[in-house]
mmCIF file of C-alpha atoms in Angstrom:
data_model
loop_
_atom_site.group_PDB
_atom_site.id
_atom_site.type_symbol
_atom_site.label_atom_id
_atom_site.label_comp_id
_atom_site.label_asym_id
_atom_site.label_seq_id
_atom_site.Cartn_x
_atom_site.Cartn_y
_atom_site.Cartn_z
ATOM 1 C CA MET A 1 63.889 127.960 90.244
ATOM 2 C CA ALA A 2 60.574 128.328 92.119
ATOM 3 C CA VAL A 3 59.627 131.886 93.294
ATOM 4 C CA ASN A 4 59.946 132.136 97.140
ATOM 5 C CA LEU A 5 58.836 128.548 97.502
ATOM 6 C CA PRO A 6 60.735 126.553 100.109
ATOM 7 C CA LEU A 7 60.844 122.821 99.851
ATOM 8 C CA PRO A 8 58.257 120.968 101.916
ATOM 9 C CA VAL A 9 59.641 119.188 104.982
ATOM 10 C CA ALA A 10 58.642 115.592 105.018
ATOM 11 C CA ALA A 11 58.294 115.530 108.811
ATOM 12 C CA ASP A 12 55.902 118.529 108.676
ATOM 13 C CA LEU A 13 53.437 116.640 106.493
ATOM 14 C CA LYS A 14 50.884 115.193 108.821
ATOM 15 C CA PRO A 15 49.529 111.668 108.300
ATOM 16 C CA VAL A 16 45.758 111.582 107.776
ATOM 17 C CA ALA A 17 44.129 108.647 109.489
ATOM 18 C CA GLY A 18 42.315 106.517 106.957
ATOM 19 C CA ILE A 19 44.621 106.975 103.994
ATOM 20 C CA GLU A 20 47.830 105.204 103.065
ATOM 21 C CA LEU A 21 50.257 106.182 100.294
ATOM 22 C CA GLY A 22 52.727 103.999 98.293
ATOM 23 C CA HIS A 23 54.965 104.796 95.415
ATOM 24 C CA ALA A 24 57.020 102.955 92.814
ATOM 25 C CA GLU A 25 59.524 103.439 90.047
ATOM 26 C CA ALA A 26 57.596 101.890 87.166
ATOM 27 C CA GLY A 27 59.587 103.353 84.317
ATOM 28 C CA VAL A 28 56.522 104.894 82.658
ATOM 29 C CA ARG A 29 58.702 107.336 80.696
ATOM 30 C CA LYS A 30 61.999 107.462 82.368
ATOM 31 C CA ALA A 31 63.923 104.975 84.466
ATOM 32 C CA ASN A 32 64.914 105.581 88.030
ATOM 33 C CA ARG A 33 62.237 108.082 89.012
ATOM 34 C CA LYS A 34 59.172 107.930 91.194
ATOM 35 C CA ASP A 35 56.287 107.873 88.711
ATOM 36 C CA LEU A 36 53.558 105.751 90.212
ATOM 37 C CA LEU A 37 51.432 106.466 93.318
ATOM 38 C CA ILE A 38 48.683 104.641 95.135
ATOM 39 C CA MET A 39 46.411 106.167 97.742
ATOM 40 C CA LYS A 40 44.578 103.430 99.681
ATOM 41 C CA LEU A 41 41.484 104.643 101.426
ATOM 42 C CA ALA A 42 39.567 103.351 104.448
ATOM 43 C CA PRO A 43 36.061 101.957 103.702
ATOM 44 C CA THR A 44 34.580 104.990 105.598
ATOM 45 C CA ALA A 45 36.056 107.462 103.088
ATOM 46 C CA THR A 46 34.042 109.663 100.799
ATOM 47 C CA VAL A 47 35.601 111.100 97.664
ATOM 48 C CA ALA A 48 34.566 114.015 95.354
ATOM 49 C CA GLY A 49 36.366 115.798 92.512
ATOM 50 C CA VAL A 50 36.288 118.374 89.772
ATOM 51 C CA PHE A 51 37.904 117.884 86.398
ATOM 52 C CA THR A 52 39.149 119.584 83.269
ATOM 53 C CA THR A 53 36.628 121.219 80.867
ATOM 54 C CA ASN A 54 38.747 120.328 77.925
ATOM 55 C CA ARG A 55 36.661 118.473 75.380
ATOM 56 C CA PHE A 56 39.640 116.202 74.643
ATOM 57 C CA CYS A 57 39.592 115.100 78.320
ATOM 58 C CA ALA A 58 41.960 112.163 78.954
ATOM 59 C CA ALA A 59 40.917 108.611 79.338
ATOM 60 C CA PRO A 60 41.490 108.471 83.062
ATOM 61 C CA VAL A 61 39.347 111.493 83.528
ATOM 62 C CA GLN A 62 36.484 109.841 81.704
ATOM 63 C CA VAL A 63 36.965 106.659 83.893
ATOM 64 C CA CYS A 64 37.072 108.740 87.068
ATOM 65 C CA LYS A 65 33.831 110.511 86.221
ATOM 66 C CA ALA A 66 32.119 107.154 85.410
ATOM 67 C CA HIS A 67 33.283 105.533 88.614
ATOM 68 C CA LEU A 68 32.153 108.467 90.743
ATOM 69 C CA GLU A 69 28.820 108.475 89.105
ATOM 70 C CA GLY A 70 28.607 104.776 89.754
ATOM 71 C CA LEU A 71 29.426 105.587 93.399
ATOM 72 C CA ARG A 72 26.262 107.851 93.587
ATOM 73 C CA MET A 73 24.153 105.077 92.099
ATOM 74 C CA ALA A 74 25.450 101.925 93.866
ATOM 75 C CA GLY A 75 27.036 103.454 97.035
ATOM 76 C CA ALA A 76 30.150 101.255 96.911
ATOM 77 C CA PRO A 77 32.998 103.413 98.374
ATOM 78 C CA ILE A 78 36.099 104.416 96.481
ATOM 79 C CA ARG A 79 38.984 102.286 97.894
ATOM 80 C CA ALA A 80 42.037 103.689 96.114
ATOM 81 C CA LEU A 81 43.400 106.235 93.738
ATOM 82 C CA VAL A 82 46.267 105.349 91.333
ATOM 83 C CA ILE A 83 48.310 108.126 89.664
ATOM 84 C CA ASN A 84 51.036 107.804 87.015
ATOM 85 C CA THR A 85 53.279 110.468 85.670
ATOM 86 C CA GLY A 86 55.164 110.562 82.346
ATOM 87 C CA ASN A 87 52.198 109.785 80.181
ATOM 88 C CA ALA A 88 48.871 111.602 80.140
ATOM 89 C CA ASN A 89 46.855 108.733 78.332
ATOM 90 C CA ALA A 90 45.119 111.562 76.489
ATOM 91 C CA GLY A 91 44.201 111.604 72.822
ATOM 92 C CA THR A 92 44.407 107.899 72.940
ATOM 93 C CA GLY A 93 40.870 106.938 71.924
ATOM 94 C CA GLU A 94 39.293 103.596 72.835
ATOM 95 C CA ALA A 95 42.723 102.014 73.427
ATOM 96 C CA GLY A 96 43.353 104.608 76.092
ATOM 97 C CA LEU A 97 40.091 103.916 77.868
ATOM 98 C CA ALA A 98 40.865 100.189 77.796
ATOM 99 C CA ASN A 99 44.282 100.895 79.382
ATOM 100 C CA ALA A 100 42.843 103.132 82.076
ATOM 101 C CA ASN A 101 40.244 100.510 82.904
ATOM 102 C CA ALA A 102 42.942 97.738 82.829
ATOM 103 C CA THR A 103 44.907 99.751 85.434
ATOM 104 C CA CYS A 104 41.797 99.773 87.685
ATOM 105 C CA VAL A 105 41.257 96.051 87.264
ATOM 106 C CA ALA A 106 44.860 95.291 88.044
ATOM 107 C CA LEU A 107 44.838 97.353 91.291
ATOM 108 C CA ALA A 108 41.382 96.089 92.339
ATOM 109 C CA ASP A 109 42.696 92.504 92.049
ATOM 110 C CA LEU A 110 45.525 93.372 94.366
ATOM 111 C CA LEU A 111 43.348 95.154 96.873
ATOM 112 C CA ALA A 112 40.412 92.769 96.698
ATOM 113 C CA CYS A 113 37.837 95.230 95.631
ATOM 114 C CA GLU A 114 35.908 96.151 92.399
ATOM 115 C CA PRO A 115 37.537 97.982 89.529
ATOM 116 C CA SER A 116 34.805 100.600 89.850
ATOM 117 C CA GLN A 117 36.175 101.361 93.313
ATOM 118 C CA ILE A 118 39.438 102.668 91.806
ATOM 119 C CA LEU A 119 40.017 106.122 90.451
ATOM 120 C CA PRO A 120 42.906 106.442 87.897
ATOM 121 C CA PHE A 121 44.899 109.600 87.109
ATOM 122 C CA SER A 122 47.606 110.293 84.576
ATOM 123 C CA THR A 123 49.770 113.246 83.692
ATOM 124 C CA GLY A 124 52.563 113.740 81.146
ATOM 125 C CA VAL A 125 52.888 113.543 77.335
ATOM 126 C CA ILE A 126 49.606 113.547 75.325
ATOM 127 C CA LEU A 127 48.941 111.347 72.222
ATOM 128 C CA GLU A 128 51.112 108.473 73.299
ATOM 129 C CA PRO A 129 49.913 104.942 74.315
ATOM 130 C CA LEU A 130 49.955 104.374 78.050
ATOM 131 C CA PRO A 131 52.581 101.674 78.920
ATOM 132 C CA VAL A 132 49.998 99.810 81.001
ATOM 133 C CA ASP A 133 52.171 96.716 81.493
ATOM 134 C CA ARG A 134 54.795 98.827 83.240
ATOM 135 C CA ILE A 135 52.208 100.273 85.464
ATOM 136 C CA LYS A 136 50.752 96.865 86.361
ATOM 137 C CA ALA A 137 54.188 95.631 87.076
ATOM 138 C CA GLY A 138 54.866 98.577 89.466
ATOM 139 C CA LEU A 139 51.661 98.213 91.465
ATOM 140 C CA PRO A 140 53.031 95.526 93.824
ATOM 141 C CA GLN A 141 55.996 97.726 94.708
ATOM 142 C CA ALA A 142 53.665 100.732 95.356
ATOM 143 C CA ILE A 143 51.453 98.603 97.659
ATOM 144 C CA ALA A 144 54.509 97.346 99.487
ATOM 145 C CA ASN A 145 55.393 100.984 100.212
ATOM 146 C CA LEU A 146 51.951 101.874 101.614
ATOM 147 C CA LYS A 147 52.339 104.162 104.690
ATOM 148 C CA THR A 148 50.407 106.880 106.322
ATOM 149 C CA ASP A 149 53.434 109.271 106.542
ATOM 150 C CA ASN A 150 54.443 108.995 102.887
ATOM 151 C CA TRP A 151 53.106 112.411 101.654
ATOM 152 C CA TYR A 152 56.530 113.772 100.567
ATOM 153 C CA ASN A 153 57.247 110.701 98.444
ATOM 154 C CA ALA A 154 53.709 110.977 96.992
ATOM 155 C CA ALA A 155 54.268 114.633 96.075
ATOM 156 C CA GLU A 156 57.513 113.631 94.280
ATOM 157 C CA SER A 157 55.728 110.765 92.433
ATOM 158 C CA ILE A 158 53.306 112.988 90.572
ATOM 159 C CA MET A 159 55.875 115.580 89.273
ATOM 160 C CA THR A 160 56.344 116.305 85.599
ATOM 161 C CA THR A 161 58.160 119.566 84.772
ATOM 162 C CA ASP A 162 57.778 120.714 88.318
ATOM 163 C CA THR A 163 61.123 121.703 89.846
ATOM 164 C CA GLN A 164 60.126 120.526 93.301
ATOM 165 C CA PRO A 165 57.353 118.656 95.166
ATOM 166 C CA LYS A 166 54.346 120.572 96.364
ATOM 167 C CA ALA A 167 52.733 119.502 99.719
ATOM 168 C CA ALA A 168 51.346 121.108 102.826
ATOM 169 C CA SER A 169 49.555 120.194 106.042
ATOM 170 C CA ARG A 170 47.519 121.859 108.843
ATOM 171 C CA THR A 171 45.284 120.981 111.719
ATOM 172 C CA VAL A 172 42.212 122.831 112.984
ATOM 173 C CA VAL A 173 40.034 122.358 116.005
ATOM 174 C CA ILE A 174 36.268 122.176 115.187
ATOM 175 C CA ASN A 175 33.774 121.558 117.986
ATOM 176 C CA GLY A 176 36.643 120.485 120.211
ATOM 177 C CA VAL A 177 37.891 117.862 117.715
ATOM 178 C CA THR A 178 41.304 118.130 116.102
ATOM 179 C CA VAL A 179 40.973 117.654 112.367
ATOM 180 C CA THR A 180 44.016 117.010 110.125
ATOM 181 C CA LEU A 181 44.370 118.063 106.518
ATOM 182 C CA THR A 182 47.200 117.292 104.172
ATOM 183 C CA GLY A 183 47.454 117.795 100.425
ATOM 184 C CA ILE A 184 49.726 117.543 97.414
ATOM 185 C CA SER A 185 49.602 119.168 93.982
ATOM 186 C CA LYS A 186 51.550 119.142 90.828
ATOM 187 C CA GLY A 187 51.737 121.437 87.796
ATOM 188 C CA ALA A 188 54.002 123.975 86.195
ATOM 189 C CA GLY A 189 52.739 124.634 82.704
ATOM 190 C CA MET A 190 49.496 124.336 80.659
ATOM 191 C CA ILE A 191 47.877 125.948 83.728
ATOM 192 C CA LYS A 192 44.630 127.825 83.317
ATOM 193 C CA PRO A 193 41.332 128.160 85.126
ATOM 194 C CA ASN A 194 38.951 125.298 84.784
ATOM 195 C CA MET A 195 42.199 123.674 85.515
ATOM 196 C CA ALA A 196 45.073 122.434 83.491
ATOM 197 C CA THR A 197 47.973 119.994 83.572
ATOM 198 C CA MET A 198 47.524 120.013 87.255
ATOM 199 C CA LEU A 199 46.579 117.469 89.867
ATOM 200 C CA GLY A 200 45.534 118.221 93.374
ATOM 201 C CA PHE A 201 44.712 115.811 96.193
ATOM 202 C CA VAL A 202 43.562 117.026 99.597
ATOM 203 C CA ALA A 203 42.653 114.595 102.451
ATOM 204 C CA THR A 204 41.057 115.263 105.821
ATOM 205 C CA ASP A 205 40.084 112.801 108.514
ATOM 206 C CA ALA A 206 36.689 114.479 109.068
ATOM 207 C CA LYS A 207 33.564 112.513 108.230
ATOM 208 C CA VAL A 208 31.747 114.373 105.360
ATOM 209 C CA ALA A 209 28.617 113.152 103.727
ATOM 210 C CA GLN A 210 29.005 112.491 99.967
ATOM 211 C CA PRO A 211 26.636 115.341 98.741
ATOM 212 C CA VAL A 212 28.334 117.756 101.192
ATOM 213 C CA LEU A 213 31.710 116.782 99.936
ATOM 214 C CA GLU A 214 30.660 117.258 96.372
ATOM 215 C CA HIS A 215 29.395 120.794 97.164
ATOM 216 C CA MET A 216 32.582 121.525 99.037
ATOM 217 C CA VAL A 217 35.072 120.507 96.344
ATOM 218 C CA LYS A 218 33.492 122.645 93.734
ATOM 219 C CA ALA A 219 33.328 125.652 96.007
ATOM 220 C CA VAL A 220 36.960 125.093 97.104
ATOM 221 C CA ALA A 221 38.116 124.810 93.470
ATOM 222 C CA ASP A 222 36.541 128.104 92.606
ATOM 223 C CA LYS A 223 38.572 129.777 95.390
ATOM 224 C CA SER A 224 41.907 128.078 94.662
ATOM 225 C CA PHE A 225 42.730 125.939 91.674
ATOM 226 C CA ASN A 226 40.351 127.909 89.429
ATOM 227 C CA CYS A 227 42.136 131.135 90.360
ATOM 228 C CA ILE A 228 45.521 130.298 88.842
ATOM 229 C CA THR A 229 46.889 130.841 85.362
ATOM 230 C CA ILE A 230 50.451 130.364 84.000
ATOM 231 C CA ASP A 231 50.059 130.288 80.219
ATOM 232 C CA GLY A 232 46.338 130.268 79.317
ATOM 233 C CA ASP A 233 46.335 126.655 78.104
ATOM 234 C CA THR A 234 43.700 124.317 79.485
ATOM 235 C CA SER A 235 45.052 120.697 79.444
ATOM 236 C CA THR A 236 43.363 117.388 79.166
ATOM 237 C CA ASN A 237 44.016 115.800 82.640
ATOM 238 C CA ASP A 238 43.143 118.349 85.331
ATOM 239 C CA SER A 239 41.813 116.773 88.420
ATOM 240 C CA PHE A 240 41.266 118.126 91.934
ATOM 241 C CA MET A 241 40.172 115.513 94.489
ATOM 242 C CA LEU A 242 38.941 115.931 97.915
ATOM 243 C CA ILE A 243 38.923 112.950 100.309
ATOM 244 C CA ALA A 244 37.265 112.768 103.781
ATOM 245 C CA THR A 245 38.354 109.483 105.448
ATOM 246 C CA GLY A 246 35.817 109.704 108.340
ATOM 247 C CA ALA A 247 38.473 108.568 110.904
ATOM 248 C CA ALA A 248 38.041 111.609 113.175
ATOM 249 C CA PRO A 249 34.957 112.110 115.412
ATOM 250 C CA LEU A 250 33.718 115.150 113.497
ATOM 251 C CA GLU A 251 30.733 114.745 111.196
ATOM 252 C CA VAL A 252 29.744 117.261 108.644
ATOM 253 C CA GLY A 253 26.320 116.439 107.217
ATOM 254 C CA ASN A 254 24.920 119.803 106.143
ATOM 255 C CA ILE A 255 26.313 122.667 104.176
ATOM 256 C CA ASP A 256 24.530 125.189 106.419
ATOM 257 C CA SER A 257 26.193 123.978 109.550
ATOM 258 C CA PRO A 258 29.022 125.737 111.520
ATOM 259 C CA GLU A 259 31.073 122.590 111.128
ATOM 260 C CA TYR A 260 30.851 122.855 107.362
ATOM 261 C CA ALA A 261 31.931 126.534 107.395
ATOM 262 C CA ALA A 262 34.921 125.802 109.592
ATOM 263 C CA LEU A 263 36.066 122.759 107.552
ATOM 264 C CA PHE A 264 35.472 124.550 104.251
ATOM 265 C CA ALA A 265 37.597 127.529 105.478
ATOM 266 C CA ALA A 266 40.504 125.099 106.340
ATOM 267 C CA VAL A 267 40.259 123.129 103.101
ATOM 268 C CA ALA A 268 40.083 126.302 100.986
ATOM 269 C CA ALA A 269 43.093 127.812 102.694
ATOM 270 C CA LEU A 270 45.134 124.623 102.188
ATOM 271 C CA SER A 271 44.057 124.376 98.558
ATOM 272 C CA GLN A 272 44.990 128.072 97.922
ATOM 273 C CA GLU A 273 48.416 127.278 99.284
ATOM 274 C CA LEU A 274 48.832 124.350 97.021
ATOM 275 C CA ALA A 275 47.480 126.250 93.992
ATOM 276 C CA GLN A 276 49.867 129.144 94.628
ATOM 277 C CA MET A 277 52.648 126.656 94.804
ATOM 278 C CA ILE A 278 51.893 125.612 91.191
ATOM 279 C CA VAL A 279 52.240 129.300 90.110
ATOM 280 C CA ARG A 280 55.336 129.909 92.132
ATOM 281 C CA ASP A 281 56.867 126.935 90.348
ATOM 282 C CA GLY A 282 55.561 127.891 86.952
ATOM 283 C CA GLU A 283 57.865 126.897 84.128
ATOM 284 C CA GLY A 284 60.619 129.387 84.030
ATOM 285 C CA ALA A 285 58.803 131.739 86.434
ATOM 286 C CA THR A 286 60.819 134.488 88.123
ATOM 287 C CA LYS A 287 57.909 136.493 89.563
ATOM 288 C CA PHE A 288 54.746 135.623 91.497
ATOM 289 C CA ILE A 289 51.931 138.052 90.524
ATOM 290 C CA THR A 290 48.639 138.658 92.326
ATOM 291 C CA ILE A 291 45.899 140.338 90.144
ATOM 292 C CA ALA A 292 43.147 141.815 92.277
ATOM 293 C CA VAL A 293 40.185 143.340 90.436
ATOM 294 C CA GLU A 294 37.787 145.248 92.616
ATOM 295 C CA ASP A 295 34.613 147.420 92.421
ATOM 296 C CA GLY A 296 33.005 145.300 89.662
ATOM 297 C CA THR A 297 29.357 144.570 89.058
ATOM 298 C CA SER A 298 29.963 140.815 89.314
ATOM 299 C CA VAL A 299 32.601 138.321 90.268
ATOM 300 C CA GLU A 300 32.443 137.081 86.648
ATOM 301 C CA GLU A 301 33.471 140.331 85.108
ATOM 302 C CA CYS A 302 36.177 140.881 87.679
ATOM 303 C CA ARG A 303 37.636 137.358 86.784
ATOM 304 C CA LYS A 304 37.337 138.122 83.023
ATOM 305 C CA ILE A 305 39.495 141.176 83.476
ATOM 306 C CA ALA A 306 41.941 139.471 85.850
ATOM 307 C CA TYR A 307 42.439 136.527 83.461
ATOM 308 C CA ALA A 308 42.910 138.865 80.470
ATOM 309 C CA ILE A 309 45.773 140.470 82.328
ATOM 310 C CA GLY A 310 47.085 137.199 83.617
ATOM 311 C CA HIS A 311 47.093 135.477 80.104
ATOM 312 C CA SER A 312 48.640 138.464 78.213
ATOM 313 C CA PRO A 313 52.037 137.455 76.824
ATOM 314 C CA LEU A 314 52.861 141.136 76.504
ATOM 315 C CA VAL A 315 52.093 141.807 80.157
ATOM 316 C CA LYS A 316 53.961 138.733 81.336
ATOM 317 C CA THR A 317 57.032 139.360 79.289
ATOM 318 C CA ALA A 318 57.135 142.992 80.509
ATOM 319 C CA PHE A 319 57.103 141.746 84.104
ATOM 320 C CA TYR A 320 59.942 139.334 83.363
ATOM 321 C CA ALA A 321 62.007 142.185 82.018
ATOM 322 C CA SER A 322 60.965 144.412 85.021
ATOM 323 C CA ASP A 323 59.873 146.899 82.400
ATOM 324 C CA PRO A 324 57.028 149.150 83.600
ATOM 325 C CA ASN A 325 55.290 149.166 80.226
ATOM 326 C CA LEU A 326 52.013 149.318 82.085
ATOM 327 C CA GLY A 327 49.899 150.443 79.194
ATOM 328 C CA ARG A 328 49.832 146.734 78.265
ATOM 329 C CA ILE A 329 47.672 146.139 81.401
ATOM 330 C CA LEU A 330 45.172 148.811 80.283
ATOM 331 C CA ALA A 331 45.000 147.157 76.865
ATOM 332 C CA ALA A 332 44.316 143.754 78.364
ATOM 333 C CA ILE A 333 41.544 145.282 80.548
ATOM 334 C CA GLY A 334 40.030 146.850 77.420
ATOM 335 C CA TYR A 335 39.822 143.574 75.439
ATOM 336 C CA ALA A 336 38.666 141.428 78.318
ATOM 337 C CA GLY A 337 35.084 141.346 77.098
ATOM 338 C CA VAL A 338 33.333 143.676 79.611
ATOM 339 C CA ASN A 339 31.642 145.640 76.882
ATOM 340 C CA ASP A 340 29.971 148.377 78.994
ATOM 341 C CA LEU A 341 33.051 149.127 81.010
ATOM 342 C CA ASP A 342 33.506 152.895 81.542
ATOM 343 C CA VAL A 343 37.390 153.210 81.422
ATOM 344 C CA ASN A 344 37.125 156.814 82.656
ATOM 345 C CA LYS A 345 36.337 155.418 86.111
ATOM 346 C CA LEU A 346 39.155 152.940 86.154
ATOM 347 C CA ASN A 347 42.166 153.163 88.529
ATOM 348 C CA LEU A 348 45.289 151.012 88.342
ATOM 349 C CA TYR A 349 47.816 150.387 91.167
ATOM 350 C CA LEU A 350 51.127 148.401 91.059
ATOM 351 C CA ASP A 351 51.587 147.557 94.741
ATOM 352 C CA ASP A 352 51.527 150.963 96.485
ATOM 353 C CA VAL A 353 52.074 152.872 93.288
ATOM 354 C CA TRP A 354 49.060 154.640 91.700
ATOM 355 C CA VAL A 355 49.687 154.266 88.044
ATOM 356 C CA ALA A 356 46.452 155.205 86.167
ATOM 357 C CA ARG A 357 43.848 157.534 87.590
ATOM 358 C CA ASN A 358 40.297 157.771 85.997
ATOM 359 C CA GLY A 359 41.323 155.972 82.888
ATOM 360 C CA GLY A 360 44.572 157.912 82.218
ATOM 361 C CA ARG A 361 48.140 158.174 83.467
ATOM 362 C CA ASN A 362 48.196 159.422 87.088
ATOM 363 C CA PRO A 363 49.888 162.958 86.907
ATOM 364 C CA ASP A 364 51.963 161.853 89.988
ATOM 365 C CA TYR A 365 53.084 158.621 88.640
ATOM 366 C CA LYS A 366 56.884 158.324 88.178
ATOM 367 C CA GLU A 367 58.580 155.718 86.014
ATOM 368 C CA GLU A 368 61.148 154.992 88.666
ATOM 369 C CA ASP A 369 58.363 154.098 91.093
ATOM 370 C CA GLY A 370 56.918 151.539 88.660
ATOM 371 C CA GLN A 371 60.450 150.145 88.014
ATOM 372 C CA ARG A 372 61.023 149.781 91.763
ATOM 373 C CA VAL A 373 57.973 147.522 92.106
ATOM 374 C CA MET A 374 58.664 145.558 88.864
ATOM 375 C CA LYS A 375 62.059 144.471 90.151
ATOM 376 C CA GLN A 376 60.421 142.643 93.102
ATOM 377 C CA SER A 377 59.859 138.851 92.984
ATOM 378 C CA GLU A 378 56.201 139.340 94.315
ATOM 379 C CA ILE A 379 53.954 141.969 92.811
ATOM 380 C CA THR A 380 50.262 142.923 93.170
ATOM 381 C CA ILE A 381 48.302 144.443 90.296
ATOM 382 C CA ARG A 382 45.161 146.113 91.657
ATOM 383 C CA VAL A 383 42.451 147.300 89.293
ATOM 384 C CA LYS A 384 39.552 149.328 90.595
ATOM 385 C CA LEU A 385 36.636 149.428 88.096
ATOM 386 C CA GLY A 386 34.485 151.977 89.935
ATOM 387 C CA ARG A 387 31.231 150.294 89.038
ATOM 388 C CA GLY A 388 30.146 147.964 91.945
ATOM 389 C CA THR A 389 31.189 146.026 94.909
ATOM 390 C CA ALA A 390 32.265 142.608 93.453
ATOM 391 C CA ALA A 391 35.914 141.549 93.419
ATOM 392 C CA ALA A 392 38.044 138.599 92.276
ATOM 393 C CA THR A 393 41.693 137.588 92.671
ATOM 394 C CA VAL A 394 43.845 135.566 90.282
ATOM 395 C CA TRP A 395 47.469 134.443 90.727
ATOM 396 C CA THR A 396 49.958 134.142 87.843
ATOM 397 C CA CYS A 397 53.566 134.469 86.899
ATOM 398 C CA ASP A 398 55.788 136.043 84.257
ATOM 399 C CA PHE A 399 57.085 134.588 80.985
ATOM 400 C CA SER A 400 60.826 134.090 80.700
ATOM 401 C CA HIS A 401 63.171 132.598 78.035
ATOM 402 C CA GLU A 402 63.234 129.419 80.085
ATOM 403 C CA TYR A 403 59.484 128.847 79.583
ATOM 404 C CA VAL A 404 60.061 128.647 75.907
ATOM 405 C CA SER A 405 63.019 126.307 76.337
ATOM 406 C CA ILE A 406 61.147 123.871 78.623
ATOM 407 C CA ASN A 407 58.098 123.644 76.295
ATOM 408 C CA ALA A 408 60.216 123.468 73.086
ATOM 409 C CA ASP A 409 62.120 120.518 74.547
ATOM 410 C CA TYR A 410 59.436 118.843 76.554
ATOM 411 C CA ARG A 411 59.432 115.561 74.684
ATOM 412 C CA SER A 412 63.213 115.381 74.347
#
């Protein structure tokens, strides 16, 4: 059960001119479920992405990187993305690369473009061969389903252990032009910064130059998908893609322009919403936790501390039990790797409750106040380091019995 996360409403997901979406039931892992998605792009579209840092990165990630690099060299636009769920095509060696490339060839033949103009994505079980023949057989059905208003089905088609689809839209007016943004994401476990078993796709109808889009996608990821953690595992298939179709009469050609700043703010806000949906739907999650670290000397050290708290099984299980065993938070701060941290300047808050003052228990702190906050479904941990002006925020969730059950039975 997701934490305070209503189902998206299909009618509220706005079509983005210049992109069509089609889904199919290809039987990649299980029958009778949407597991194949095509995103067909207008020739005017630009595409940029960021990917997992896992050294065992999946075959489709390797192919995507190669095709995007070829785009920079040759200039041929990306014409489609193809995504399958149920099988990650990771840890599959040369055969996995061949299968990812074969998927691109098959879709390129159907769309009358080059294989290098296709970007493949996969998510699911690692170390199993991709059933590429099933994917090929499902491509015509997905193409037949291509529609501009197919975002809800698209969100369902990329789910694995997610309990519900994740999608959102918004419009903004920039220089008098109405710009539309819609995105989908998936992920519920193996979520960690530098991303994880997560996929995110955000599209806008603005026209954005390729170098500008590449700058934007990295900056947006740092404010959204790289600020979430569920269990500290970094997976093999993480991908966050930003698509600008160029169908709207707004052109963004410079990162120093007001148009860039306005579009960046809108894309970042939508991406944060999609990233937080992943945390709210974390495997077995019952609580959504914001970790805000303030008064640091750098964003990097603030993030180190935030992630140490967010990754700690002891902290996360205490939050699941609504047990204000808050010394566990101090312990995580202490081992975060900020070696010159003066703990005597540190203050810790749980929502409105001042827990630790100047490195020790606040004399005014009462256990019942901590317990009151811990029973909430949404909680903020605030750490004030007392050593600078930098800050960082990370979003995470608790660990429950269900998390163990889901991951113990994942391949069943």
